[in-house]
Coordinates of C-alpha atoms and ligand atoms in Angstrom, one line a residue:
Chain A
M158 CA 48.0 89.8 89.2
S159 CA 44.8 88.6 91.0
T160 CA 46.1 89.9 94.3
H161 CA 45.3 93.2 93.4
K162 CA 41.5 92.5 93.1
T163 CA 41.3 90.2 96.5
G164 CA 42.8 93.2 98.0
T165 CA 42.5 92.2 101.6
L166 CA 45.3 89.7 102.1
P167 CA 47.7 90.5 99.4
S168 CA 50.8 91.1 101.0
A169 CA 52.3 87.7 101.3
K170 CA 51.1 86.7 97.3
Q171 CA 52.3 90.2 96.3
S172 CA 55.8 90.0 97.9
A173 CA 56.4 86.6 96.4
F174 CA 55.5 88.3 93.1
Q175 CA 57.6 91.2 93.8
K176 CA 60.4 88.9 95.0
F177 CA 60.2 87.0 91.7
K178 CA 60.1 90.0 89.7
N179 CA 63.1 91.8 91.8
E180 CA 65.2 88.7 92.2
Y181 CA 64.6 86.0 90.0
F182 CA 63.8 87.5 87.0
W183 CA 66.9 89.5 86.6
R184 CA 69.0 86.4 87.7
Y185 CA 67.5 84.5 85.1
L186 CA 67.7 87.1 82.5
I187 CA 71.3 87.3 83.3
I188 CA 71.7 83.6 83.1
T189 CA 70.3 83.4 80.2
C190 CA 72.6 86.2 78.6
G191 CA 75.3 84.6 79.9
L192 CA 74.5 80.9 78.6
F193 CA 73.6 82.8 75.3
I194 CA 77.2 84.3 75.0
I195 CA 79.2 80.9 76.3
L196 CA 77.4 79.1 73.3
L197 CA 78.0 82.0 71.0
T198 CA 81.7 81.4 71.6
L199 CA 81.5 77.6 71.7
G200 CA 79.6 77.9 68.4
I201 CA 82.1 80.3 66.9
G202 CA 84.6 77.9 67.9
F203 CA 83.0 74.8 66.7
F204 CA 82.2 76.6 63.2
L205 CA 86.0 77.4 62.8
V206 CA 87.0 74.1 64.0
V207 CA 84.9 72.4 61.2
K208 CA 85.7 74.9 58.6
G209 CA 89.3 75.0 59.1
S210 CA 90.1 71.3 59.5
G211 CA 89.1 71.0 55.9
T212 CA 92.7 71.8 54.7
F213 CA 93.8 68.6 56.5
T214 CA 91.0 66.2 56.4
E215 CA 89.7 67.2 52.9
F216 CA 92.5 68.4 51.2
H217 CA 95.1 66.0 52.9
H218 CA 97.7 69.0 53.7
S219 CA 99.8 68.5 56.8
V220 CA 99.9 70.8 59.5
W221 CA 103.4 71.1 59.2
E222 CA 103.1 72.5 55.8
F223 CA 100.4 75.1 56.6
L224 CA 102.5 76.5 59.3
F225 CA 106.0 76.4 58.2
S226 CA 105.7 76.3 54.3
S227 CA 105.8 79.5 52.1
D228 CA 104.3 78.0 49.1
W229 CA 101.2 79.4 48.9
S230 CA 99.4 78.6 45.6
P231 CA 96.0 76.9 46.7
M232 CA 93.4 76.1 43.9
D233 CA 90.5 78.5 43.6
S234 CA 87.9 76.0 42.6
T235 CA 85.6 73.6 44.0
T236 CA 86.8 70.7 41.8
E237 CA 90.7 71.0 41.7
S238 CA 93.1 70.7 44.4
G239 CA 96.7 69.6 45.0
G240 CA 98.2 73.4 45.4
G241 CA 100.4 74.7 48.3
V242 CA 98.9 76.1 51.2
G243 CA 102.0 77.1 53.5
A244 CA 100.9 80.3 55.4
A245 CA 104.3 80.8 56.9
I246 CA 104.5 84.5 55.1
Y247 CA 101.2 85.4 56.7
I248 CA 102.2 83.9 60.0
F249 CA 105.5 85.5 60.1
G250 CA 104.0 88.8 58.9
S251 CA 101.5 88.7 61.8
I252 CA 104.1 87.7 64.4
S253 CA 106.8 90.1 63.3
T254 CA 104.4 93.5 63.0
C255 CA 102.9 92.4 66.5
T256 CA 105.9 92.0 68.2
L257 CA 107.6 95.1 66.7
A258 CA 104.6 97.1 67.6
L259 CA 104.7 96.0 71.2
L260 CA 108.4 96.6 71.2
F261 CA 107.5 100.2 70.3
V262 CA 104.8 100.8 72.2
A263 CA 105.1 99.0 75.6
P264 CA 107.9 101.4 77.1
F265 CA 105.6 104.5 76.3
S266 CA 102.4 102.8 77.4
I267 CA 103.8 102.2 80.9
T268 CA 105.9 105.3 81.2
S269 CA 102.5 107.2 80.4
A270 CA 100.5 104.9 82.8
I271 CA 103.0 105.8 85.5
L272 CA 103.0 109.6 84.9
M273 CA 99.2 109.7 84.8
T274 CA 98.7 107.7 88.0
E275 CA 101.8 108.4 90.2
I276 CA 103.6 112.0 89.0
A277 CA 100.6 113.7 87.7
P278 CA 97.3 111.9 89.0
N279 CA 95.3 115.1 88.7
S280 CA 95.8 116.0 85.2
G281 CA 96.1 112.2 84.6
T282 CA 92.4 111.8 85.6
K283 CA 91.4 115.3 84.1
I284 CA 93.0 115.2 80.6
F285 CA 95.2 112.1 79.9
Q286 CA 92.7 109.3 80.7
P287 CA 89.7 110.9 78.6
A288 CA 92.0 111.8 75.7
I289 CA 93.3 108.3 75.9
E290 CA 89.8 106.9 75.9
I291 CA 88.8 108.9 72.6
F292 CA 91.7 107.1 71.0
V293 CA 89.9 103.7 71.9
G294 CA 86.9 104.8 69.9
I295 CA 88.4 105.9 66.7
P296 CA 87.7 103.5 63.9
S297 CA 90.5 101.4 62.6
V298 CA 90.0 102.9 59.1
V299 CA 91.1 105.9 60.5
Y300 CA 94.4 104.8 61.6
G301 CA 95.0 103.0 58.5
W302 CA 94.4 105.9 56.5
I303 CA 96.6 108.5 58.5
G304 CA 99.1 105.4 58.2
L305 CA 98.7 105.6 54.1
T306 CA 98.7 109.4 53.9
V307 CA 101.3 110.3 56.4
L308 CA 103.4 107.5 57.7
V309 CA 104.0 105.6 54.4
P310 CA 105.2 108.6 52.6
F311 CA 107.2 109.9 55.6
I312 CA 109.2 106.6 55.4
K313 CA 109.5 106.5 51.8
H314 CA 110.8 110.0 52.1
L315 CA 113.2 109.1 55.0
F316 CA 114.6 106.0 53.8
H317 CA 113.9 105.5 50.1
P318 CA 113.2 101.8 50.3
K319 CA 112.8 100.2 46.8
M320 CA 109.2 99.1 47.1
G321 CA 108.0 102.7 48.6
G322 CA 106.9 103.3 52.0
Y323 CA 104.9 100.3 52.6
S324 CA 106.5 98.1 55.2
V325 CA 106.6 96.0 58.1
L326 CA 107.8 99.2 59.6
A327 CA 104.7 101.1 58.8
A328 CA 102.2 98.3 59.9
S329 CA 104.2 98.0 63.2
I330 CA 103.8 101.6 64.0
V331 CA 100.2 101.8 63.1
L332 CA 99.6 98.8 65.3
A333 CA 101.7 100.4 68.2
V334 CA 99.3 103.9 67.9
M335 CA 96.6 101.6 68.0
I336 CA 97.0 99.5 71.0
F337 CA 98.5 102.2 72.9
P338 CA 95.5 103.1 74.7
T339 CA 94.5 99.7 75.5
I340 CA 97.7 98.7 77.1
T341 CA 97.8 102.2 79.1
T342 CA 94.4 102.3 80.5
V343 CA 94.8 98.5 81.7
A344 CA 98.3 99.4 83.2
A345 CA 97.1 102.7 84.9
D346 CA 94.4 100.8 86.5
A347 CA 96.5 98.0 87.5
I348 CA 98.8 100.7 89.3
R349 CA 95.9 102.5 90.8
S350 CA 94.7 99.4 92.5
V351 CA 98.0 98.8 94.2
S352 CA 97.3 99.0 97.7
S353 CA 98.2 102.5 99.0
D354 CA 99.2 100.8 102.4
Y355 CA 102.1 99.6 100.4
R356 CA 103.0 103.2 99.4
K357 CA 102.5 104.3 103.1
A358 CA 104.8 101.5 104.3
A359 CA 107.8 102.5 101.7
Y360 CA 107.6 106.1 102.2
G361 CA 107.4 105.5 105.9
M362 CA 111.0 103.7 105.7
G363 CA 112.4 106.9 103.8
S364 CA 111.8 105.6 100.3
T365 CA 112.2 108.4 97.5
R366 CA 109.4 108.6 95.2
W367 CA 111.3 106.9 92.4
Q368 CA 112.0 103.9 94.8
V369 CA 108.4 103.6 95.6
I370 CA 107.4 103.3 92.0
Y371 CA 110.2 101.3 90.9
K372 CA 110.7 98.8 93.8
V373 CA 106.9 98.7 95.2
I374 CA 104.1 99.9 92.9
I375 CA 105.5 98.3 89.5
P376 CA 106.4 95.0 91.0
A377 CA 103.0 94.9 92.7
A378 CA 101.3 96.1 89.3
T379 CA 103.2 93.7 87.0
P380 CA 100.3 91.1 86.6
G381 CA 98.2 93.8 85.6
I382 CA 100.2 95.5 83.1
L383 CA 101.0 92.3 81.8
T384 CA 97.3 91.4 81.1
G385 CA 97.3 95.1 79.4
V386 CA 100.1 93.9 77.1
I387 CA 98.6 90.8 76.3
L388 CA 95.3 92.5 75.6
G389 CA 97.0 94.8 73.5
L390 CA 98.8 92.2 71.5
A391 CA 95.5 90.1 70.9
R392 CA 94.0 93.4 69.6
A393 CA 97.1 93.8 67.3
F394 CA 96.8 90.0 66.2
G395 CA 93.1 90.8 65.4
E396 CA 93.4 93.7 63.5
A397 CA 93.1 93.6 59.6
L398 CA 91.8 96.8 57.9
A399 CA 94.4 99.3 59.1
V400 CA 97.5 97.1 58.7
A401 CA 96.2 95.9 55.2
M402 CA 96.3 99.4 54.1
V403 CA 100.0 99.9 54.9
I404 CA 101.8 96.7 54.9
G405 CA 102.2 96.3 51.1
K406 CA 100.3 93.1 51.0
T407 CA 103.2 91.5 49.1
R408 CA 103.4 87.6 49.3
A409 CA 107.1 87.3 50.3
F410 CA 109.1 87.2 53.7
P411 CA 110.4 90.9 54.5
A412 CA 114.0 91.3 53.9
N413 CA 114.1 93.8 56.5
I414 CA 111.7 96.0 58.3
L415 CA 111.4 98.4 55.6
S416 CA 110.1 95.8 53.0
P417 CA 106.4 95.1 52.5
T418 CA 105.0 91.8 53.2
N419 CA 101.5 90.4 54.2
N420 CA 100.0 89.1 57.3
L421 CA 96.9 86.7 58.5
T422 CA 94.1 89.3 58.8
A423 CA 95.1 91.3 55.6
A424 CA 94.9 88.0 53.8
I425 CA 91.7 86.8 54.9
A426 CA 90.3 90.0 54.6
S427 CA 91.2 90.5 51.0
D428 CA 90.9 87.2 49.6
M429 CA 88.0 85.3 51.4
G430 CA 85.2 87.4 49.6
N431 CA 86.4 86.2 45.9
S432 CA 87.4 82.4 46.9
A433 CA 85.2 79.6 45.9
T434 CA 83.1 78.3 48.9
G435 CA 84.5 75.0 49.9
G436 CA 87.7 75.5 47.6
E437 CA 91.3 74.6 48.6
Q438 CA 92.0 78.3 49.0
N439 CA 88.7 79.2 50.8
M440 CA 89.5 76.2 53.0
A441 CA 93.0 77.5 53.8
L442 CA 91.7 80.8 54.7
W443 CA 89.5 79.2 57.1
T444 CA 92.4 77.6 58.5
M445 CA 94.0 80.9 59.1
A446 CA 91.1 82.3 60.7
L447 CA 91.0 79.1 63.0
L448 CA 94.8 79.8 63.6
L449 CA 93.8 83.5 64.9
F450 CA 91.0 82.0 67.0
I451 CA 93.6 79.7 68.9
I452 CA 95.9 82.5 69.2
S453 CA 93.5 84.8 70.8
I454 CA 92.2 81.8 73.0
F455 CA 95.9 81.2 74.1
F456 CA 96.2 85.0 74.7
I457 CA 93.0 84.9 77.1
F458 CA 94.3 81.5 78.9
L459 CA 97.5 83.7 79.6
I460 CA 95.7 86.4 81.2
H461 CA 93.9 83.8 83.5
I462 CA 97.1 82.2 84.6
I463 CA 98.7 85.5 85.3
S464 CA 95.7 86.9 87.4
G465 CA 94.8 83.3 89.0
K466 CA 98.8 83.2 90.2
E467 CA 98.1 87.0 91.6
K468 CA 94.9 85.8 93.4
K469 CA 96.7 82.6 94.8
K470 CA 99.5 85.2 96.2
H471 CA 97.0 87.1 98.1
A472 CA 95.1 84.2 99.5
Chain B
M185 CA 120.3 128.7 124.6
T186 CA 122.3 126.2 122.7
D187 CA 124.4 125.4 126.0
I188 CA 121.2 124.8 128.1
H189 CA 119.8 122.8 125.2
A190 CA 123.2 120.7 125.1
K191 CA 123.2 119.6 128.5
E192 CA 119.4 118.4 128.8
Q193 CA 119.2 116.6 125.6
T194 CA 121.8 113.9 126.3
N195 CA 118.6 111.9 127.1
I196 CA 115.9 113.7 125.0
K197 CA 115.2 112.4 121.4
F198 CA 112.4 114.5 120.2
T199 CA 111.6 118.0 121.7
V200 CA 108.2 119.2 120.1
E201 CA 107.7 123.3 120.7
S202 CA 104.3 124.8 120.0
L203 CA 103.2 122.4 117.4
N204 CA 99.9 123.6 115.3
L205 CA 98.9 121.7 112.5
F206 CA 96.1 122.4 109.9
Y207 CA 94.4 120.4 107.4
G208 CA 93.5 123.2 105.1
D209 CA 91.6 125.4 107.6
F210 CA 91.0 122.8 110.1
Q211 CA 93.3 122.8 113.0
A212 CA 94.2 119.2 114.0
L213 CA 96.7 119.6 116.6
N214 CA 97.0 122.8 118.8
D215 CA 100.2 124.2 120.4
I216 CA 101.6 120.8 121.3
N217 CA 104.7 120.9 123.6
L218 CA 106.6 117.8 124.8
T219 CA 109.6 115.7 124.7
I220 CA 110.5 112.4 124.0
E221 CA 113.2 110.6 125.6
K222 CA 115.6 108.1 124.4
N223 CA 115.1 104.3 124.9
E224 CA 111.9 104.9 126.5
I225 CA 108.2 104.0 125.0
T226 CA 106.0 106.8 124.9
A227 CA 102.3 106.1 124.4
L228 CA 99.6 108.4 122.6
I229 CA 96.1 107.9 123.9
G230 CA 92.9 109.7 123.6
P231 CA 89.7 109.3 121.8
S232 CA 89.3 108.6 118.1
G233 CA 89.9 111.7 116.0
C234 CA 91.9 113.6 118.6
G235 CA 95.2 113.9 116.5
K236 CA 97.1 111.0 117.8
S237 CA 98.1 109.7 114.2
T238 CA 98.5 113.2 113.0
F239 CA 100.9 114.2 115.7
L240 CA 102.6 110.6 115.1
K241 CA 103.2 111.6 111.5
T242 CA 104.7 115.0 112.3
L243 CA 107.7 113.0 113.9
N244 CA 108.7 111.7 110.4
R245 CA 107.1 114.3 108.1
M246 CA 104.6 111.6 106.7
N247 CA 102.1 114.7 106.6
D248 CA 104.3 116.0 103.8
L249 CA 102.6 113.4 101.6
E250 CA 99.1 114.7 102.0
P251 CA 97.9 117.9 100.3
N252 CA 97.0 121.2 102.5
V253 CA 98.9 120.5 105.3
T254 CA 100.4 123.2 107.1
I255 CA 102.7 122.9 110.0
N256 CA 104.1 125.6 112.5
G257 CA 106.3 125.3 115.6
N258 CA 109.3 123.2 116.0
I259 CA 110.2 119.6 116.4
Y260 CA 113.8 118.9 117.1
L261 CA 115.4 115.6 116.5
D262 CA 118.7 115.4 118.6
S263 CA 118.2 119.3 118.3
V264 CA 118.0 119.6 114.6
D265 CA 115.0 120.9 113.5
V266 CA 113.4 118.4 111.4
N267 CA 111.2 120.5 109.0
K268 CA 113.7 123.2 108.3
D269 CA 117.1 121.6 108.5
M270 CA 116.5 118.0 107.6
D271 CA 115.7 116.0 104.3
A272 CA 112.3 114.0 104.9
I273 CA 113.9 111.0 103.3
E274 CA 116.9 110.8 105.6
L275 CA 114.5 111.6 108.6
R276 CA 112.2 108.8 107.7
K277 CA 115.1 106.5 107.9
R278 CA 116.1 107.4 111.2
V279 CA 112.7 107.4 112.2
S280 CA 110.5 105.0 110.8
M281 CA 106.7 103.9 111.0
V282 CA 104.8 100.9 111.7
F283 CA 101.2 100.8 110.6
Q284 CA 97.7 99.6 112.0
Q285 CA 97.1 97.4 109.0
P286 CA 99.9 94.9 108.8
N287 CA 101.3 96.2 105.4
P288 CA 104.1 93.7 103.9
F289 CA 104.8 94.3 100.1
P290 CA 103.7 91.5 97.7
K291 CA 107.1 90.1 97.6
S292 CA 109.0 87.3 99.8
V293 CA 109.8 87.3 103.6
Y294 CA 113.2 88.0 102.7
D295 CA 112.8 91.0 100.3
N296 CA 110.6 92.8 102.3
V297 CA 113.3 92.5 105.1
A298 CA 115.9 93.3 102.8
Y299 CA 114.0 96.3 101.2
G300 CA 115.3 98.8 103.7
P301 CA 118.9 97.9 103.2
R302 CA 118.6 97.7 99.5
I303 CA 117.2 101.2 98.8
N304 CA 120.3 102.3 101.4
G305 CA 122.5 100.8 98.8
I306 CA 123.8 97.6 100.4
R307 CA 123.9 94.8 97.5
K308 CA 126.2 92.2 98.9
K309 CA 124.5 88.9 99.3
T310 CA 126.1 88.0 102.5
Q311 CA 125.6 91.4 104.2
L312 CA 121.8 91.1 103.3
D313 CA 121.4 87.6 104.8
E314 CA 123.0 88.9 107.8
I315 CA 120.6 91.8 108.1
V316 CA 117.8 90.0 107.1
E317 CA 118.4 87.1 110.0
R318 CA 119.3 89.6 112.6
S319 CA 116.1 91.9 112.1
L320 CA 113.8 88.8 112.0
K321 CA 115.3 87.6 115.1
Q322 CA 115.1 90.9 116.9
A323 CA 111.3 90.9 115.7
A324 CA 111.0 87.6 117.3
I325 CA 109.6 86.1 114.2
W326 CA 112.7 84.3 112.9
D327 CA 111.7 80.6 114.0
E328 CA 108.4 81.0 112.5
V329 CA 109.7 82.0 109.0
K330 CA 113.3 80.7 108.8
D331 CA 111.9 77.9 106.6
R332 CA 109.8 79.9 104.2
L333 CA 112.0 83.0 103.7
H334 CA 111.5 82.8 100.2
K335 CA 107.8 82.4 100.2
S336 CA 105.4 85.4 99.7
A337 CA 104.9 87.3 103.1
L338 CA 101.1 87.6 102.1
G339 CA 100.8 83.8 103.1
L340 CA 101.9 84.8 106.9
S341 CA 99.0 85.2 109.5
G342 CA 98.1 89.0 110.5
G343 CA 100.1 88.9 113.8
Q344 CA 103.1 87.4 111.8
Q345 CA 102.8 90.0 109.3
Q346 CA 102.9 92.9 111.9
R347 CA 106.0 91.3 113.2
L348 CA 107.6 91.0 109.9
C349 CA 106.8 94.9 109.2
I350 CA 108.7 95.7 112.6
A351 CA 111.4 93.5 111.2
R352 CA 111.5 95.3 107.8
T353 CA 111.7 98.7 109.9
L354 CA 114.5 97.3 112.3
A355 CA 116.7 96.2 108.9
L356 CA 116.8 100.2 108.4
E357 CA 118.4 100.5 111.7
P358 CA 116.3 103.4 112.7
E359 CA 116.8 105.4 115.9
V360 CA 113.1 105.8 116.6
I361 CA 110.3 103.5 115.6
L362 CA 106.7 105.3 115.3
M363 CA 103.9 102.5 115.8
D364 CA 100.5 103.7 114.8
E365 CA 97.8 101.2 116.7
P366 CA 100.2 98.2 115.6
T367 CA 98.0 95.7 117.5
S368 CA 94.6 96.7 116.9
A369 CA 93.9 94.4 114.0
L370 CA 95.2 91.7 116.0
D371 CA 94.5 88.8 118.1
P372 CA 95.5 88.8 122.0
I373 CA 98.4 86.5 121.5
S374 CA 99.8 88.1 118.7
T375 CA 99.0 91.6 120.4
M376 CA 101.3 90.1 123.6
K377 CA 104.0 89.1 121.4
I378 CA 104.2 92.5 119.7
E379 CA 103.8 94.2 123.5
D380 CA 106.9 92.0 124.5
L381 CA 108.8 92.7 121.7
A382 CA 108.3 96.7 122.2
S383 CA 109.7 96.3 125.6
E384 CA 112.6 94.5 124.5
L385 CA 113.2 96.8 121.4
K386 CA 113.4 99.9 123.8
K387 CA 116.7 98.9 124.8
N388 CA 118.2 100.0 121.8
Y389 CA 115.5 102.1 120.1
T390 CA 113.1 105.0 121.2
I391 CA 109.7 103.9 120.4
V392 CA 106.5 105.9 120.3
I393 CA 103.1 104.2 120.2
V394 CA 99.6 105.2 119.7
T395 CA 96.9 103.1 121.3
H396 CA 93.3 103.0 122.1
N397 CA 94.0 100.2 124.8
M398 CA 94.6 101.6 128.3
Q399 CA 96.1 98.5 129.7
Q400 CA 98.2 98.4 126.5
A401 CA 99.5 102.0 127.3
S402 CA 99.8 101.0 131.1
R403 CA 101.7 97.8 130.5
I404 CA 104.4 99.0 128.1
S405 CA 104.8 102.8 128.0
D406 CA 107.2 104.7 130.6
K407 CA 105.3 108.1 129.5
T408 CA 101.8 108.4 128.3
A409 CA 100.4 111.7 126.7
F410 CA 96.7 112.0 126.3
F411 CA 95.2 114.0 123.5
L412 CA 91.9 115.7 123.1
L413 CA 90.6 117.6 120.5
G414 CA 93.9 118.3 119.0
N415 CA 95.2 119.3 122.3
L416 CA 97.6 117.8 124.6
V417 CA 95.6 117.8 127.8
E418 CA 98.2 115.8 130.1
F419 CA 101.7 114.3 129.6
D420 CA 103.5 112.6 132.4
T421 CA 105.0 109.3 133.5
T422 CA 102.9 106.5 132.7
I423 CA 102.5 105.6 136.4
T424 CA 101.6 108.9 137.6
L425 CA 99.0 109.5 134.6
F426 CA 96.9 106.3 135.2
S427 CA 97.1 106.7 139.2
Q428 CA 97.0 110.2 139.8
P429 CA 95.6 112.2 136.6
S430 CA 95.9 115.9 137.3
D431 CA 93.4 116.8 134.7
K432 CA 89.7 115.4 135.3
R433 CA 89.3 114.8 131.5
T434 CA 92.2 112.6 131.8
E435 CA 90.5 110.8 134.7
E436 CA 87.3 110.3 132.8
Y437 CA 88.8 109.1 129.8
I438 CA 91.0 106.4 131.7
T439 CA 88.2 105.1 133.6
G440 CA 86.2 104.8 130.5
R441 CA 83.6 107.5 131.2
F442 CA 83.8 108.7 127.4
G443 CA 85.8 108.4 124.5
Ligands
ATP507 N1 94.3 114.2 105.6 C1 93.2 114.8 106.2 N2 92.7 115.8 105.5 C2 92.0 116.6 106.3 N3 91.6 116.1 107.6 C3 91.9 115.1 108.2 C4 93.1 114.5 107.8 N4 93.7 113.2 108.6 C5 93.1 113.4 109.7 N5 92.2 114.4 109.8 C6 91.2 114.8 110.7 O1 92.1 115.5 111.9 C7 91.8 115.1 112.9 C8 92.8 113.9 113.8 O2 92.9 112.8 112.9 P1 94.0 111.7 113.4 O3 93.7 110.6 112.2 O4 95.2 112.1 113.6 O5 93.2 111.4 114.7 P2 93.5 109.9 115.5 O6 93.8 110.4 117.0 O7 94.6 109.3 115.1 O8 92.1 109.2 115.3 P3 91.8 107.4 115.4 O9 92.1 107.1 116.9 O10 90.6 107.4 114.9 O11 93.0 106.8 114.7 C9 90.5 114.2 112.5 O12 89.4 115.2 113.1 C10 90.4 113.9 111.0 O13 89.1 113.9 110.8
MG508 MG1 94.7 107.4 114.1

C-alpha cells in the first residue's frame, strides 16, 4: 500500500498489486475452495469406510451375508454381538423402487424434453422450464406428504391390498415424480445443445420433423439424456424421507408391487438415531450408508465414462 | 403459354419469376428473375449479405424453417411451382443442400451415407451397401474411407467430411445439388478436390453453388449470377460475365474494387 504514499512512480508496483488482486487472489481462493471440496469428499468417504467396515472387521460378518441374506437381527448394544446383518431386503427395496420409478418416469421425461425443445420451444422456455424448476425446489417432505395423503389412499381404494396403500408402487410413483424434473431438464439441455448444423443437414435432405428428431437429434443427445437418467437415479437412491412416508417400512421382501417393504435410506433414517453407538446394529447401518456412497460413486463414474466417450467421438 | 414453356423447358431445371423475399419487414431479395439449366453449374457471387444464401434456400424451401419469412413470385422446378404445388419434403429430396461447414452426423461414415436411403424406406442391407459404396465413389472419397466405414465420421478431416456430406446428398439421388460456400472452410487441396468433383457431377446433376471465390466461379461454373443488396445485377455465361461484364458494378466487384 506504500505505493499510494510515494505517488511519483507507483504504476509498476501498483499494477503488480492490482495484478495480484485481480488474478492471483481469485485464483488461489478458487483453488482453496476446490481443494476443500475434494478433501471433504475424501473425508466423507474415508469416514464411511472406517465406520462401515466395522461390520466385517469388528463383528466378523461376511460381505456375502450383508448383501444377500435377509436375516436382519443385529444386536443393539455395545457389549453383545452375533445377530444377523443381512440387508438384502433393504437393498432389494431400494433397487426395486428406483428401477420402477425410472421405468415410470423416463418415457415422460424424455417426451417432455423433446416437446419443450423441439416441438414447442417458445412455450417450452417460457412456461414449461420455469414450472419444472419450481418442482426441483420443493422439499421432499412435501412429496412424501402428498404421497401419504393422496396416493396411498388412492392405491388402497383402487386395489384393496391387504396392508393398505403403503407399497412399492406408492414409493416408486413418489420417486418418479421427484426425479422427473432432474431428468427432464438435463435431457432438454442435452437436446438443445445438439448442433443446429445436424438439423439443417437433415432438413436439407428432405427429412420430416419426426425423422429429424428421431434419427438425428435423439441419437446425438443420447449421452446427455443418459446422464440425466443416471442423475435422476442417483437422486432416487439417496431419497429417504419421502420414501419412508409411503413405503410401509415393513421388513419383508415385497410379494408384488402392492406390498409394503423397506429400503436402505428409510431404514438408516429411522434406526440410526436410536441405535447404540458402536454396536452391531449401528455398525450395520453405517455399512448400509457406505453401500449408498459406493452406489453414488458408481453412478458418477458411469456419467464420466459416458461423457468421456462423447468427447473422444468429437475429437 | 404452357406450350411455349414446354418447348423451352427441355433443358431448364428452375425458372424463377419476379421473386421477392422478406425477413419480417426487411426485403432480402428484390424481383429476381433467372433460369437454371440442367447439367450445368450455376455460380452465385456477390458481397457478403447480398442474399446469395437466401436465394439458394428458396430453391428447396429451406426458408420455410425460419420464422417470419414471406415469399412472393414463382419458382418452377420442371415447370411445377415449388411453393404452391409441391410438398417441401419431396422438394428437398429432389433438390438437396450441402452447407458451408461440413456437417456430418455424429454417426459412422456408413450411417451418414445410408441416412437418406433409410428415410426413404430402404431397409435391405445389400441395397444399402451398394448405395453407400456408389455414393462414396461418386464423391471421390471411397478409397479414403473404405476401411473405416463403421467408424465415426467426425474423425475425418474437414475436406473429407465435406466430401462425405456430398456423398450423403448423392445417396438420395437428387436432381439438383445446392452448395452454399462448400469450400470456404477447407484447405486448397480439399477445395480443388471438391471443385473437380463438382465438374464431374454436373454430367448427372444440376448444381447451384454459392462462392466468394472469383477464381472458383470462373473455373467451374457455366453460368454466373452476380447479386448486390438483394438484386440480381447481372446473369450470364461465366465467360461473358468475367470477360465483358455489362454492368459497371459487376466489373468493379470481379476486379476486386469492392466487396
Ligand atoms: N433469418 C434471417 N432473419 C433476418 N434477416 C436475415 C436472415 N437471414 C439472412 N438475413 C439477412 O438477409 C440478408 C441476406 O443474407 P444472406 O445470408 O442471404 O447473405 P449472403 O449473400 O449469403 O451473405 P454471406 O456471403 O455472408 O453468406 C442479410 O442482410 C442478412 O442479414
Ligand atoms: Mg451465405
